[in-house]
Amino acid sequence: PTAFNATLRYAFMTRILGYLSLAVNYQLSGLNVTGFHVVNLILHLANGILIFLLMRALLGTDRPSSGENCHEAGWKTAISVIIPFLFVLHPIQTHAVTYITSRFVLLAAFFFLLSLYLYVKSHLTAVPRHIYLFYSCAVISAVAAMLTKEFTFTLPLIIALSDVTFFTGNLRQRAKRLFPIAMTIFVIPVLILLQQKSISTLDSTMRTITAANFSQISREDYLL
């Protein structure tokens, strides 16, 4: 739609799934905001559940060890429950239930967390077909995240950090399992390239999408 202003056109190109979810909401309930808020709240709670599942997987509480004492198991269980509750109930998350266009953040976070969780699960399962299933779904979720909001550009780095922190393997093994995930980092630049027809416009387009041109926020401040 060439009649749209540049910022909106760029946002459509890099937030396809976010706008699609809002369009579905509109088709179901029109301009009645209740449906939009209900979906946002469901997504927020789903993100809390994903954090809970991720914590259980990383701490090993979903696969009890016979050599683990009750005190250690209790602390792990408590941590895996407390952290999701802090995430869901913290006042800073008010936007998740009051701000309709927070849908982009909520949906992107959902795919972000789902991808990370599935990647972790692909390491922890011993069934070969489950490994490929979890890993494939992790890659698909990573792409979906990047089709929703631009901050998910950081997902391959987060997954790489998680791999180094929690799992073993030499450099070659890590490179092999991280390569497909790393390739998703090109999704957002490619979308912008298709829109702008020039890679040189990547910087200015991202500044427009993130409103940096209007708020005069420095790159360092925006990173922080």
GROMACS .gro file of C-alpha atoms in nm, residues 10-182:
model
  173
   10TYR     CA    1   0.861  -0.046   0.695
   11ALA     CA    2   0.685  -0.177   1.007
   12PHE     CA    3   0.457  -0.398   0.796
   13MET     CA    4   0.762  -0.551   0.630
   14THR     CA    5   0.934  -0.644   0.957
   15ARG     CA    6   0.631  -0.716   1.180
   16ILE     CA    7   0.422  -0.930   0.948
   17LEU     CA    8   0.293  -1.180   1.206
   18GLY     CA    9   0.222  -0.907   1.461
   19TYR     CA   10   0.002  -0.717   1.219
   20LEU     CA   11  -0.160  -1.043   1.105
   21SER     CA   12  -0.263  -1.122   1.463
   22LEU     CA   13  -0.415  -0.774   1.502
   23ALA     CA   14  -0.597  -0.817   1.170
   24VAL     CA   15  -0.746  -1.149   1.288
   25ASN     CA   16  -0.859  -0.979   1.611
   26TYR     CA   17  -1.022  -0.703   1.407
   27GLN     CA   18  -1.204  -0.953   1.187
   28LEU     CA   19  -1.340  -1.130   1.496
   29SER     CA   20  -1.444  -0.832   1.709
   30GLY     CA   21  -1.400  -0.515   1.505
   31LEU     CA   22  -1.294  -0.216   1.713
   32ASN     CA   23  -1.418  -0.370   2.039
   33VAL     CA   24  -1.097  -0.364   2.245
   34THR     CA   25  -1.195  -0.655   2.474
   35GLY     CA   26  -1.080  -0.922   2.228
   36PHE     CA   27  -0.745  -0.748   2.178
   37HIS     CA   28  -0.684  -0.732   2.553
   38VAL     CA   29  -0.787  -1.095   2.605
   39VAL     CA   30  -0.536  -1.217   2.345
   40ASN     CA   31  -0.263  -0.997   2.494
   41LEU     CA   32  -0.329  -1.137   2.840
   42ILE     CA   33  -0.325  -1.496   2.711
   43LEU     CA   34   0.009  -1.431   2.539
   44HIS     CA   35   0.152  -1.276   2.857
   45LEU     CA   36   0.048  -1.579   3.064
   46ALA     CA   37   0.182  -1.813   2.794
   47ASN     CA   38   0.518  -1.636   2.816
   48GLY     CA   39   0.517  -1.694   3.191
   49ILE     CA   40   0.450  -2.064   3.133
   50LEU     CA   41   0.736  -2.082   2.881
   51ILE     CA   42   0.973  -1.925   3.135
   52PHE     CA   43   0.857  -2.183   3.390
   53LEU     CA   44   0.921  -2.469   3.145
   54LEU     CA   45   1.257  -2.321   3.046
   55MET     CA   46   1.367  -2.290   3.409
   56ARG     CA   47   1.261  -2.649   3.481
   57ALA     CA   48   1.454  -2.773   3.179
   58LEU     CA   49   1.772  -2.580   3.262
   59LEU     CA   50   1.763  -2.667   3.633
   60GLY     CA   51   1.674  -3.029   3.568
   61THR     CA   52   1.359  -3.030   3.782
   62ASP     CA   53   1.166  -3.192   3.497
   63ARG     CA   54   1.398  -3.495   3.512
   64PRO     CA   55   1.473  -3.570   3.883
   65SER     CA   56   1.813  -3.722   3.960
   66SER     CA   57   1.840  -4.010   4.207
   67GLY     CA   58   2.157  -3.858   4.353
   68GLU     CA   59   2.001  -3.520   4.426
   69ASN     CA   60   1.918  -3.438   4.786
   70CYS     CA   61   1.577  -3.302   4.885
   71HIS     CA   62   1.716  -2.963   4.988
   72GLU     CA   63   1.875  -2.899   4.647
   73ALA     CA   64   1.567  -3.026   4.462
   74GLY     CA   65   1.348  -2.799   4.674
   75TRP     CA   66   1.553  -2.490   4.592
   76LYS     CA   67   1.548  -2.571   4.221
   77THR     CA   68   1.172  -2.614   4.227
   78ALA     CA   69   1.128  -2.288   4.417
   79ILE     CA   70   1.346  -2.097   4.169
   80SER     CA   71   1.162  -2.241   3.870
   81VAL     CA   72   0.830  -2.125   4.021
   82ILE     CA   73   0.931  -1.786   4.167
   83ILE     CA   74   1.099  -1.647   3.854
   84PRO     CA   75   0.794  -1.694   3.624
   85PHE     CA   76   0.570  -1.538   3.891
   86LEU     CA   77   0.799  -1.236   3.915
   87PHE     CA   78   0.790  -1.204   3.537
   88VAL     CA   79   0.411  -1.228   3.511
   89LEU     CA   80   0.319  -1.012   3.811
   90HIS     CA   81   0.588  -0.743   3.804
   91PRO     CA   82   0.435  -0.391   3.766
   92ILE     CA   83   0.664  -0.318   3.470
   93GLN     CA   84   0.455  -0.570   3.274
   94THR     CA   85   0.142  -0.354   3.300
   95HIS     CA   86   0.177  -0.272   2.929
   96ALA     CA   87   0.104  -0.637   2.851
   97VAL     CA   88  -0.260  -0.601   2.958
   98THR     CA   89  -0.328  -0.230   2.902
   99TYR     CA   90  -0.146  -0.139   2.580
  100ILE     CA   91  -0.307  -0.304   2.275
  101THR     CA   92  -0.014  -0.264   2.038
  102SER     CA   93   0.206  -0.428   2.298
  103ARG     CA   94   0.093  -0.732   2.098
  104PHE     CA   95   0.415  -0.704   1.898
  105VAL     CA   96   0.630  -0.741   2.211
  106LEU     CA   97   0.415  -1.017   2.360
  107LEU     CA   98   0.394  -1.226   2.043
  108ALA     CA   99   0.763  -1.177   1.961
  109ALA     CA  100   0.856  -1.273   2.319
  110PHE     CA  101   0.638  -1.584   2.287
  111PHE     CA  102   0.820  -1.705   1.975
  112PHE     CA  103   1.155  -1.596   2.126
  113LEU     CA  104   1.104  -1.798   2.445
  114LEU     CA  105   0.952  -2.090   2.256
  115SER     CA  106   1.255  -2.110   2.026
  116LEU     CA  107   1.496  -2.099   2.320
  117TYR     CA  108   1.297  -2.362   2.511
  118LEU     CA  109   1.277  -2.597   2.211
  119TYR     CA  110   1.651  -2.558   2.150
  120VAL     CA  111   1.720  -2.656   2.511
  121LYS     CA  112   1.481  -2.951   2.485
  122SER     CA  113   1.658  -3.071   2.168
  123HIS     CA  114   1.972  -3.107   2.383
  124LEU     CA  115   1.805  -3.283   2.670
  125THR     CA  116   1.608  -3.549   2.484
  126ALA     CA  117   1.771  -3.880   2.401
  127VAL     CA  118   1.525  -3.981   2.128
  128PRO     CA  119   1.675  -3.899   1.782
  129ARG     CA  120   1.345  -3.811   1.614
  130HIS     CA  121   1.256  -3.585   1.906
  131ILE     CA  122   1.591  -3.406   1.871
  132TYR     CA  123   1.517  -3.319   1.507
  133LEU     CA  124   1.157  -3.228   1.587
  134PHE     CA  125   1.248  -2.993   1.873
  135TYR     CA  126   1.535  -2.837   1.677
  136SER     CA  127   1.330  -2.784   1.361
  137CYS     CA  128   1.052  -2.622   1.560
  138ALA     CA  129   1.312  -2.402   1.736
  139VAL     CA  130   1.432  -2.271   1.399
  140ILE     CA  131   1.075  -2.212   1.279
  141SER     CA  132   0.993  -2.027   1.601
  142ALA     CA  133   1.306  -1.813   1.559
  143VAL     CA  134   1.193  -1.709   1.211
  144ALA     CA  135   0.841  -1.639   1.342
  145ALA     CA  136   0.988  -1.421   1.618
  146MET     CA  137   1.180  -1.216   1.364
  147LEU     CA  138   0.864  -1.174   1.156
  148THR     CA  139   0.699  -1.015   1.460
  149LYS     CA  140   0.936  -0.754   1.610
  150GLU     CA  141   1.293  -0.645   1.551
  151PHE     CA  142   1.440  -0.706   1.899
  152THR     CA  143   1.434  -1.079   1.823
  153PHE     CA  144   1.739  -1.015   1.606
  154THR     CA  145   1.927  -1.097   1.931
  155LEU     CA  146   1.782  -1.449   1.959
  156PRO     CA  147   2.072  -1.637   1.789
  157LEU     CA  148   2.314  -1.469   2.031
  158ILE     CA  149   2.102  -1.564   2.333
  159ILE     CA  150   2.080  -1.924   2.215
  160ALA     CA  151   2.456  -1.932   2.158
  161LEU     CA  152   2.518  -1.795   2.508
  162SER     CA  153   2.282  -2.057   2.652
  163ASP     CA  154   2.462  -2.330   2.462
  164VAL     CA  155   2.802  -2.221   2.596
  165THR     CA  156   2.668  -2.180   2.950
  166PHE     CA  157   2.468  -2.498   2.994
  167PHE     CA  158   2.593  -2.755   2.743
  168THR     CA  159   2.921  -2.923   2.658
  169GLY     CA  160   3.089  -2.969   2.322
  170ASN     CA  161   3.392  -2.861   2.124
  171LEU     CA  162   3.395  -2.566   1.886
  172ARG     CA  163   3.307  -2.777   1.583
  173GLN     CA  164   3.011  -2.939   1.757
  174ARG     CA  165   2.879  -2.604   1.876
  175ALA     CA  166   2.920  -2.449   1.530
  176LYS     CA  167   2.731  -2.737   1.369
  177ARG     CA  168   2.432  -2.717   1.603
  178LEU     CA  169   2.419  -2.336   1.609
  179PHE     CA  170   2.458  -2.277   1.234
  180PRO     CA  171   2.087  -2.316   1.134
  181ILE     CA  172   1.982  -2.088   1.420
  182ALA     CA  173   2.251  -1.835   1.327
   0.00000   0.00000   0.00000
